[in-house]
C-alpha atoms as an extended CHARMM CRD file, in Angstrom:
* protein
*
       217  EXT
         1         1  MET       CA             19.8700000000       -3.9470000000       -3.3900000000  PROA      1               0.0000000000
         2         2  ARG       CA             21.4510000000       -1.5630000000       -0.8890000000  PROA      2               0.0000000000
         3         3  ASN       CA             20.0660000000        1.7260000000        0.3200000000  PROA      3               0.0000000000
         4         4  LYS       CA             20.3790000000        4.1430000000        3.2280000000  PROA      4               0.0000000000
         5         5  TRP       CA             18.2430000000        1.9750000000        5.5130000000  PROA      5               0.0000000000
         6         6  MET       CA             20.3600000000       -1.1090000000        5.0170000000  PROA      6               0.0000000000
         7         7  HSD       CA             23.4640000000        0.9900000000        5.6510000000  PROA      7               0.0000000000
         8         8  LEU       CA             21.8910000000        2.3890000000        8.8180000000  PROA      8               0.0000000000
         9         9  PHE       CA             21.0700000000       -1.0720000000       10.1530000000  PROA      9               0.0000000000
        10        10  PHE       CA             24.5790000000       -2.3250000000        9.3790000000  PROA      10              0.0000000000
        11        11  GLU       CA             26.0720000000        0.7210000000       11.0910000000  PROA      11              0.0000000000
        12        12  SER       CA             23.9180000000        0.3110000000       14.2050000000  PROA      12              0.0000000000
        13        13  LYS       CA             24.3710000000       -3.4880000000       14.2750000000  PROA      13              0.0000000000
        14        14  ILE       CA             20.6150000000       -4.0160000000       14.3570000000  PROA      14              0.0000000000
        15        15  PRO       CA             19.6510000000       -7.4910000000       13.0750000000  PROA      15              0.0000000000
        16        16  PHE       CA             17.4090000000       -7.2960000000       10.0120000000  PROA      16              0.0000000000
        17        17  TYR       CA             16.0140000000       -9.3560000000        7.1550000000  PROA      17              0.0000000000
        18        18  ILE       CA             15.5230000000       -8.4280000000        3.5020000000  PROA      18              0.0000000000
        19        19  TYR       CA             12.5070000000       -9.5830000000        1.4960000000  PROA      19              0.0000000000
        20        20  LYS       CA             11.9950000000       -9.2560000000       -2.2260000000  PROA      20              0.0000000000
        21        21  LEU       CA              8.3960000000       -9.5580000000       -3.4000000000  PROA      21              0.0000000000
        22        22  TYR       CA              7.5000000000       -9.8590000000       -7.0470000000  PROA      22              0.0000000000
        23        23  LYS       CA              4.2140000000       -8.2180000000       -8.0630000000  PROA      23              0.0000000000
        24        24  GLY       CA              1.3740000000      -10.2840000000       -6.6630000000  PROA      24              0.0000000000
        25        25  ASP       CA              3.5180000000      -11.9250000000       -3.9630000000  PROA      25              0.0000000000
        26        26  ALA       CA              2.3910000000      -11.6620000000       -0.3520000000  PROA      26              0.0000000000
        27        27  LEU       CA              3.7940000000      -11.9330000000        3.1640000000  PROA      27              0.0000000000
        28        28  ILE       CA              1.6350000000      -13.0550000000        6.0890000000  PROA      28              0.0000000000
        29        29  PHE       CA              2.3020000000      -12.0430000000        9.6850000000  PROA      29              0.0000000000
        30        30  ARG       CA              0.5710000000      -13.6890000000       12.6270000000  PROA      30              0.0000000000
        31        31  TYR       CA              0.4910000000      -12.8990000000       16.3250000000  PROA      31              0.0000000000
        32        32  ASP       CA              3.6740000000      -13.7050000000       18.2290000000  PROA      32              0.0000000000
        33        33  SER       CA              3.7800000000      -12.8510000000       21.9340000000  PROA      33              0.0000000000
        34        34  LYS       CA              7.6070000000      -12.8070000000       21.9750000000  PROA      34              0.0000000000
        35        35  HSD       CA              8.3840000000      -10.5770000000       19.0000000000  PROA      35              0.0000000000
        36        36  LYS       CA              6.9500000000       -7.3650000000       17.5510000000  PROA      36              0.0000000000
        37        37  PRO       CA              7.9780000000       -7.0860000000       13.8940000000  PROA      37              0.0000000000
        38        38  LEU       CA              8.3000000000       -3.8960000000       11.8750000000  PROA      38              0.0000000000
        39        39  MET       CA              8.9120000000       -3.5410000000        8.1560000000  PROA      39              0.0000000000
        40        40  ILE       CA             10.2320000000       -0.6840000000        6.0290000000  PROA      40              0.0000000000
        41        41  VAL       CA              9.2800000000       -0.4660000000        2.3650000000  PROA      41              0.0000000000
        42        42  PHE       CA             12.4590000000        0.8420000000        0.7620000000  PROA      42              0.0000000000
        43        43  HSD       CA             11.5500000000        0.1610000000       -2.8610000000  PROA      43              0.0000000000
        44        44  GLY       CA              8.1960000000       -0.5740000000       -4.4970000000  PROA      44              0.0000000000
        45        45  THR       CA              4.5210000000       -0.4690000000       -3.5140000000  PROA      45              0.0000000000
        46        46  VAL       CA              2.3540000000       -2.7410000000       -1.3630000000  PROA      46              0.0000000000
        47        47  TYR       CA             -1.1060000000       -2.7540000000        0.1230000000  PROA      47              0.0000000000
        48        48  VAL       CA             -1.8460000000       -4.0790000000        3.5950000000  PROA      48              0.0000000000
        49        49  MET       CA             -4.8830000000       -6.1410000000        4.6040000000  PROA      49              0.0000000000
        50        50  LYS       CA             -6.0010000000       -7.2450000000        8.0620000000  PROA      50              0.0000000000
        51        51  ILE       CA             -7.6250000000      -10.6960000000        7.9190000000  PROA      51              0.0000000000
        52        52  PHE       CA             -9.9000000000      -11.8360000000       10.7620000000  PROA      52              0.0000000000
        53        53  THR       CA            -10.5520000000      -15.3880000000       11.9450000000  PROA      53              0.0000000000
        54        54  ASN       CA            -14.0790000000      -15.2840000000       10.4570000000  PROA      54              0.0000000000
        55        55  SER       CA            -12.4260000000      -14.7120000000        7.0210000000  PROA      55              0.0000000000
        56        56  GLU       CA            -13.5380000000      -11.0830000000        6.8360000000  PROA      56              0.0000000000
        57        57  SER       CA            -10.8340000000       -8.6840000000        5.6810000000  PROA      57              0.0000000000
        58        58  LEU       CA            -10.1180000000       -4.9880000000        6.1170000000  PROA      58              0.0000000000
        59        59  PHE       CA             -8.0160000000       -2.8550000000        3.7940000000  PROA      59              0.0000000000
        60        60  LEU       CA             -5.5800000000       -0.7040000000        5.7930000000  PROA      60              0.0000000000
        61        61  ALA       CA             -3.3250000000        1.2370000000        3.4220000000  PROA      61              0.0000000000
        62        62  ILE       CA             -1.3460000000        1.4930000000        0.2190000000  PROA      62              0.0000000000
        63        63  LEU       CA              2.2960000000        2.0790000000        1.1460000000  PROA      63              0.0000000000
        64        64  THR       CA              5.3460000000        2.9480000000       -0.9230000000  PROA      64              0.0000000000
        65        65  ASN       CA              9.0130000000        3.9320000000       -0.5150000000  PROA      65              0.0000000000
        66        66  ASN       CA             10.0140000000        5.0000000000        3.0250000000  PROA      66              0.0000000000
        67        67  SER       CA              6.8100000000        3.7660000000        4.6310000000  PROA      67              0.0000000000
        68        68  ILE       CA              6.9050000000        1.6660000000        7.7880000000  PROA      68              0.0000000000
        69        69  ILE       CA              4.5420000000       -1.2060000000        8.5330000000  PROA      69              0.0000000000
        70        70  ASP       CA              3.7900000000       -1.5320000000       12.2350000000  PROA      70              0.0000000000
        71        71  PHE       CA              1.7940000000       -4.6880000000       12.9620000000  PROA      71              0.0000000000
        72        72  ASN       CA             -0.5820000000       -3.8100000000       15.7940000000  PROA      72              0.0000000000
        73        73  PHE       CA             -1.3540000000       -7.2270000000       17.2610000000  PROA      73              0.0000000000
        74        74  ASN       CA             -3.7060000000       -7.2770000000       20.2360000000  PROA      74              0.0000000000
        75        75  SER       CA             -4.2940000000      -11.0380000000       20.1450000000  PROA      75              0.0000000000
        76        76  ASN       CA             -4.3290000000      -13.9080000000       17.6700000000  PROA      76              0.0000000000
        77        77  TYR       CA             -7.8250000000      -13.0690000000       16.3440000000  PROA      77              0.0000000000
        78        78  ALA       CA             -6.3830000000      -11.5950000000       13.1310000000  PROA      78              0.0000000000
        79        79  TYR       CA             -3.3170000000      -11.6070000000       10.9240000000  PROA      79              0.0000000000
        80        80  TYR       CA             -1.8030000000       -9.1720000000        8.4460000000  PROA      80              0.0000000000
        81        81  LYS       CA             -1.1910000000       -9.7050000000        4.7460000000  PROA      81              0.0000000000
        82        82  VAL       CA              1.2200000000       -7.4980000000        2.7750000000  PROA      82              0.0000000000
        83        83  ILE       CA              0.6960000000       -7.7780000000       -1.0050000000  PROA      83              0.0000000000
        84        84  ALA       CA              3.0520000000       -6.3340000000       -3.6260000000  PROA      84              0.0000000000
        85        85  LEU       CA              1.5300000000       -4.1770000000       -6.3810000000  PROA      85              0.0000000000
        86        86  GLU       CA              4.9190000000       -4.1490000000       -8.1040000000  PROA      86              0.0000000000
        87        87  ASN       CA              8.3450000000       -5.6450000000       -7.4330000000  PROA      87              0.0000000000
        88        88  THR       CA              9.1270000000       -4.5500000000       -3.8930000000  PROA      88              0.0000000000
        89        89  TYR       CA             11.9670000000       -4.7340000000       -1.3640000000  PROA      89              0.0000000000
        90        90  LEU       CA             11.3110000000       -4.6430000000        2.3850000000  PROA      90              0.0000000000
        91        91  VAL       CA             13.4510000000       -4.6230000000        5.5310000000  PROA      91              0.0000000000
        92        92  LYS       CA             12.0880000000       -6.4980000000        8.5450000000  PROA      92              0.0000000000
        93        93  PHE       CA             13.3830000000       -6.0080000000       12.0750000000  PROA      93              0.0000000000
        94        94  PHE       CA             12.1120000000       -6.2680000000       15.6440000000  PROA      94              0.0000000000
        95        95  TRP       CA             11.4770000000       -3.5270000000       18.1930000000  PROA      95              0.0000000000
        96        96  LEU       CA             13.4630000000       -5.2940000000       20.9100000000  PROA      96              0.0000000000
        97        97  ASP       CA             16.5150000000       -5.5680000000       18.6510000000  PROA      97              0.0000000000
        98        98  TYR       CA             16.1550000000       -1.9470000000       17.6370000000  PROA      98              0.0000000000
        99        99  ILE       CA             15.9300000000       -0.6720000000       21.2150000000  PROA      99              0.0000000000
       100       100  THR       CA             18.8540000000       -2.8690000000       22.2830000000  PROA      100             0.0000000000
       101       101  HSD       CA             21.2730000000       -2.0050000000       19.4900000000  PROA      101             0.0000000000
       102       102  PHE       CA             20.6700000000        1.4840000000       18.1860000000  PROA      102             0.0000000000
       103       103  LYS       CA             23.4850000000        3.8690000000       19.1180000000  PROA      103             0.0000000000
       104       104  TYR       CA             22.7240000000        7.0800000000       17.3020000000  PROA      104             0.0000000000
       105       105  LEU       CA             19.9710000000        9.5820000000       17.9210000000  PROA      105             0.0000000000
       106       106  SER       CA             19.7890000000       10.1730000000       14.1600000000  PROA      106             0.0000000000
       107       107  THR       CA             18.5870000000        6.5830000000       13.7170000000  PROA      107             0.0000000000
       108       108  LEU       CA             15.6410000000        7.2050000000       16.0230000000  PROA      108             0.0000000000
       109       109  VAL       CA             14.8480000000       10.5340000000       14.3580000000  PROA      109             0.0000000000
       110       110  LYS       CA             14.8380000000        8.8920000000       10.9040000000  PROA      110             0.0000000000
       111       111  LEU       CA             12.4660000000        6.2030000000       12.1480000000  PROA      111             0.0000000000
       112       112  LEU       CA             10.0930000000        8.8130000000       13.5860000000  PROA      112             0.0000000000
       113       113  ASP       CA             10.0890000000       10.5480000000       10.1990000000  PROA      113             0.0000000000
       114       114  LEU       CA              8.9530000000        7.2750000000        8.6510000000  PROA      114             0.0000000000
       115       115  PHE       CA              6.0880000000        6.9840000000       11.1240000000  PROA      115             0.0000000000
       116       116  ARG       CA              4.9620000000       10.5290000000       10.2930000000  PROA      116             0.0000000000
       117       117  TYR       CA              5.1210000000        9.8690000000        6.5600000000  PROA      117             0.0000000000
       118       118  THR       CA              3.3030000000        6.5350000000        6.9350000000  PROA      118             0.0000000000
       119       119  LEU       CA              0.5200000000        8.1370000000        8.9540000000  PROA      119             0.0000000000
       120       120  ILE       CA             -0.1500000000       10.4340000000        5.9910000000  PROA      120             0.0000000000
       121       121  GLN       CA             -0.3410000000        7.3820000000        3.7010000000  PROA      121             0.0000000000
       122       122  TYR       CA             -2.8480000000        5.7300000000        6.0540000000  PROA      122             0.0000000000
       123       123  GLU       CA             -4.9590000000        8.8950000000        6.1480000000  PROA      123             0.0000000000
       124       124  LYS       CA             -5.0220000000        9.1050000000        2.3480000000  PROA      124             0.0000000000
       125       125  SER       CA             -5.9110000000        5.4250000000        2.0590000000  PROA      125             0.0000000000
       126       126  SER       CA             -8.6990000000        5.6890000000        4.6450000000  PROA      126             0.0000000000
       127       127  CYS       CA            -10.5820000000        8.0790000000        2.3390000000  PROA      127             0.0000000000
       128       128  ILE       CA            -11.3780000000        5.1050000000        0.1110000000  PROA      128             0.0000000000
       129       129  LEU       CA            -13.4670000000        3.3410000000        2.7620000000  PROA      129             0.0000000000
       130       130  LEU       CA            -15.2650000000        6.4940000000        3.9250000000  PROA      130             0.0000000000
       131       131  HSD       CA            -17.7400000000        6.0470000000        1.0620000000  PROA      131             0.0000000000
       132       132  LYS       CA            -20.6410000000        3.6230000000        1.4980000000  PROA      132             0.0000000000
       133       133  SER       CA            -21.0520000000        3.2640000000       -2.2640000000  PROA      133             0.0000000000
       134       134  ILE       CA            -18.6900000000        0.7810000000       -3.9230000000  PROA      134             0.0000000000
       135       135  ARG       CA            -18.7400000000        2.9710000000       -7.0240000000  PROA      135             0.0000000000
       136       136  TYR       CA            -17.3340000000        5.9250000000       -5.1040000000  PROA      136             0.0000000000
       137       137  ARG       CA            -14.8170000000        3.6880000000       -3.3380000000  PROA      137             0.0000000000
       138       138  VAL       CA            -13.4920000000        2.5510000000       -6.7210000000  PROA      138             0.0000000000
       139       139  ILE       CA            -13.3920000000        6.1620000000       -7.9460000000  PROA      139             0.0000000000
       140       140  GLN       CA            -11.5720000000        7.2900000000       -4.7990000000  PROA      140             0.0000000000
       141       141  LEU       CA             -9.0400000000        4.4730000000       -5.2480000000  PROA      141             0.0000000000
       142       142  LEU       CA             -8.3940000000        5.5290000000       -8.8510000000  PROA      142             0.0000000000
       143       143  LEU       CA             -7.9280000000        9.1470000000       -7.7660000000  PROA      143             0.0000000000
       144       144  LEU       CA             -5.4490000000        8.1350000000       -5.0650000000  PROA      144             0.0000000000
       145       145  LEU       CA             -3.4430000000        5.9490000000       -7.4390000000  PROA      145             0.0000000000
       146       146  CYS       CA             -3.3710000000        8.6620000000      -10.1130000000  PROA      146             0.0000000000
       147       147  LYS       CA             -2.2310000000       11.2860000000       -7.6160000000  PROA      147             0.0000000000
       148       148  GLU       CA              0.3950000000        9.1790000000       -5.8740000000  PROA      148             0.0000000000
       149       149  PHE       CA              1.7150000000        7.0210000000       -8.7160000000  PROA      149             0.0000000000
       150       150  GLY       CA              0.2230000000        8.2120000000      -12.0110000000  PROA      150             0.0000000000
       151       151  ILE       CA              2.3680000000        8.9680000000      -15.0450000000  PROA      151             0.0000000000
       152       152  LEU       CA              1.1480000000       11.8910000000      -17.1480000000  PROA      152             0.0000000000
       153       153  ASN       CA              0.9850000000       11.1560000000      -20.8800000000  PROA      153             0.0000000000
       154       154  ASN       CA             -0.7340000000       13.7140000000      -23.1510000000  PROA      154             0.0000000000
       155       155  ASN       CA             -4.4250000000       13.6810000000      -22.1810000000  PROA      155             0.0000000000
       156       156  TYR       CA             -4.4310000000       10.7560000000      -19.7880000000  PROA      156             0.0000000000
       157       157  ILE       CA             -2.7210000000        9.3300000000      -16.6990000000  PROA      157             0.0000000000
       158       158  ILE       CA             -1.3250000000        5.7960000000      -16.5500000000  PROA      158             0.0000000000
       159       159  ILE       CA             -1.2950000000        3.8290000000      -13.3020000000  PROA      159             0.0000000000
       160       160  PRO       CA              2.1360000000        2.2210000000      -13.7710000000  PROA      160             0.0000000000
       161       161  PHE       CA              1.5960000000       -1.2220000000      -12.2560000000  PROA      161             0.0000000000
       162       162  GLU       CA             -0.7630000000       -4.1460000000      -12.6680000000  PROA      162             0.0000000000
       163       163  LEU       CA             -4.1200000000       -3.5550000000      -11.0030000000  PROA      163             0.0000000000
       164       164  SER       CA             -6.4060000000       -6.5560000000      -11.3140000000  PROA      164             0.0000000000
       165       165  GLN       CA            -10.1020000000       -6.2760000000      -10.5870000000  PROA      165             0.0000000000
       166       166  LYS       CA             -9.5550000000       -8.8090000000       -7.7870000000  PROA      166             0.0000000000
       167       167  THR       CA             -7.1010000000       -6.3650000000       -6.1900000000  PROA      167             0.0000000000
       168       168  ILE       CA             -9.5740000000       -3.5020000000       -6.5940000000  PROA      168             0.0000000000
       169       169  SER       CA            -12.2990000000       -5.6050000000       -4.9620000000  PROA      169             0.0000000000
       170       170  CYS       CA            -10.0140000000       -6.4740000000       -1.9980000000  PROA      170             0.0000000000
       171       171  ILE       CA             -9.1080000000       -2.8330000000       -1.4000000000  PROA      171             0.0000000000
       172       172  THR       CA            -12.6660000000       -1.5080000000       -1.7590000000  PROA      172             0.0000000000
       173       173  GLY       CA            -14.2670000000       -4.2980000000        0.2890000000  PROA      173             0.0000000000
       174       174  SER       CA            -16.4450000000       -5.4230000000       -2.5950000000  PROA      174             0.0000000000
       175       175  ASN       CA            -16.7160000000       -8.4300000000       -4.8880000000  PROA      175             0.0000000000
       176       176  PRO       CA            -15.2310000000       -8.7370000000       -8.3930000000  PROA      176             0.0000000000
       177       177  ILE       CA            -18.6810000000       -8.7370000000      -10.0490000000  PROA      177             0.0000000000
       178       178  THR       CA            -19.5900000000       -5.3330000000       -8.5910000000  PROA      178             0.0000000000
       179       179  VAL       CA            -16.1560000000       -3.9350000000       -9.3890000000  PROA      179             0.0000000000
       180       180  ASN       CA            -16.4340000000       -5.2350000000      -12.9480000000  PROA      180             0.0000000000
       181       181  LYS       CA            -19.7500000000       -3.3890000000      -13.3800000000  PROA      181             0.0000000000
       182       182  VAL       CA            -18.2480000000       -0.1240000000      -12.1020000000  PROA      182             0.0000000000
       183       183  ILE       CA            -15.1600000000       -0.4520000000      -14.3220000000  PROA      183             0.0000000000
       184       184  LYS       CA            -17.3160000000       -1.2620000000      -17.3810000000  PROA      184             0.0000000000
       185       185  ASP       CA            -19.4980000000        1.7770000000      -16.7500000000  PROA      185             0.0000000000
       186       186  LEU       CA            -16.4560000000        4.0590000000      -16.5040000000  PROA      186             0.0000000000
       187       187  ILE       CA            -15.0610000000        2.5320000000      -19.6960000000  PROA      187             0.0000000000
       188       188  ASN       CA            -18.3780000000        3.0060000000      -21.5470000000  PROA      188             0.0000000000
       189       189  ARG       CA            -18.3840000000        6.6600000000      -20.5080000000  PROA      189             0.0000000000
       190       190  LEU       CA            -14.8790000000        6.9730000000      -22.0170000000  PROA      190             0.0000000000
       191       191  PHE       CA            -13.4720000000        8.0150000000      -18.6340000000  PROA      191             0.0000000000
       192       192  ILE       CA            -10.9660000000        5.1870000000      -18.3130000000  PROA      192             0.0000000000
       193       193  LYS       CA             -9.3990000000        2.4080000000      -20.3530000000  PROA      193             0.0000000000
       194       194  TYR       CA             -8.5160000000       -0.9760000000      -18.8820000000  PROA      194             0.0000000000
       195       195  VAL       CA             -5.8630000000       -2.9990000000      -20.7100000000  PROA      195             0.0000000000
       196       196  VAL       CA             -7.0720000000       -6.4630000000      -19.7170000000  PROA      196             0.0000000000
       197       197  LYS       CA             -4.0010000000       -8.5270000000      -20.6650000000  PROA      197             0.0000000000
       198       198  ARG       CA             -1.5850000000       -6.2020000000      -18.8660000000  PROA      198             0.0000000000
       199       199  LYS       CA             -4.0790000000       -5.1970000000      -16.1440000000  PROA      199             0.0000000000
       200       200  ILE       CA             -3.0010000000       -1.5670000000      -16.5790000000  PROA      200             0.0000000000
       201       201  LEU       CA             -5.5450000000        1.1820000000      -16.0410000000  PROA      201             0.0000000000
       202       202  ILE       CA             -5.5830000000        4.5240000000      -17.8420000000  PROA      202             0.0000000000
       203       203  CYS       CA             -7.6100000000        7.5210000000      -16.6160000000  PROA      203             0.0000000000
       204       204  TYR       CA             -8.5310000000       10.1600000000      -19.1970000000  PROA      204             0.0000000000
       205       205  PHE       CA             -8.7730000000       13.8540000000      -18.3180000000  PROA      205             0.0000000000
       206       206  SER       CA            -12.5130000000       13.6690000000      -19.0750000000  PROA      206             0.0000000000
       207       207  PHE       CA            -12.7790000000       11.4810000000      -15.9680000000  PROA      207             0.0000000000
       208       208  PHE       CA            -11.3870000000       14.2120000000      -13.7290000000  PROA      208             0.0000000000
       209       209  SER       CA            -13.4840000000       16.8790000000      -15.4440000000  PROA      209             0.0000000000
       210       210  TYR       CA            -16.6200000000       14.8320000000      -14.7750000000  PROA      210             0.0000000000
       211       211  LEU       CA            -15.7380000000       14.4020000000      -11.1090000000  PROA      211             0.0000000000
       212       212  ARG       CA            -14.9760000000       18.1120000000      -10.7370000000  PROA      212             0.0000000000
       213       213  ASP       CA            -18.1630000000       19.2360000000      -12.5260000000  PROA      213             0.0000000000
       214       214  ASN       CA            -20.2540000000       16.9450000000      -10.3430000000  PROA      214             0.0000000000
       215       215  LYS       CA            -18.3930000000       18.0600000000       -7.2090000000  PROA      215             0.0000000000
       216       216  ILE       CA            -17.1760000000       14.5480000000       -6.4900000000  PROA      216             0.0000000000
       217       217  ILE       CA            -13.6570000000       15.8790000000       -5.9420000000  PROA      217             0.0000000000
């Protein structure tokens, strides 16, 4: 798959690598004192986790097309995990190569645009973890996914990729049992529908009306 970013790297003679992740696949990046990697998501959707040496994990962001992943390593006390929510293509390159090879100001300007766009994605994602309640974290995640990726269909919105309860628990910092209870409650209230075999989630308009009437959104 070719796109403007691949063309730009070819044109500037910047070494790069292409990764294709199928939904559910993951890439792991560990501390390397010699190289600072960057990745551009040029097709698809991923979420990024920071995993600490004590096995605790922290959700960072959901990122999609034209987002840039900047791995902020301070030491080897943690690593990053990039997990695909759908089939995804990424470009990986290194800062040193970029600085050494880029010839055109437009290349730098385009990269800065990506950083600005990605910052917005991080800010939107951070709203999920602002809530202490796991219930509200799950609700905030559903709202974000509906707004950013949802497909409108009559009186409901479809989240167009597989979303397992394990994934929801990772993002919200909870456990699958708690997430399952929250999802079941929303289903019983006829706010959402969860297609178990396909792991596709549907949010009905009654869900948004409830949140608005109770001043949750």
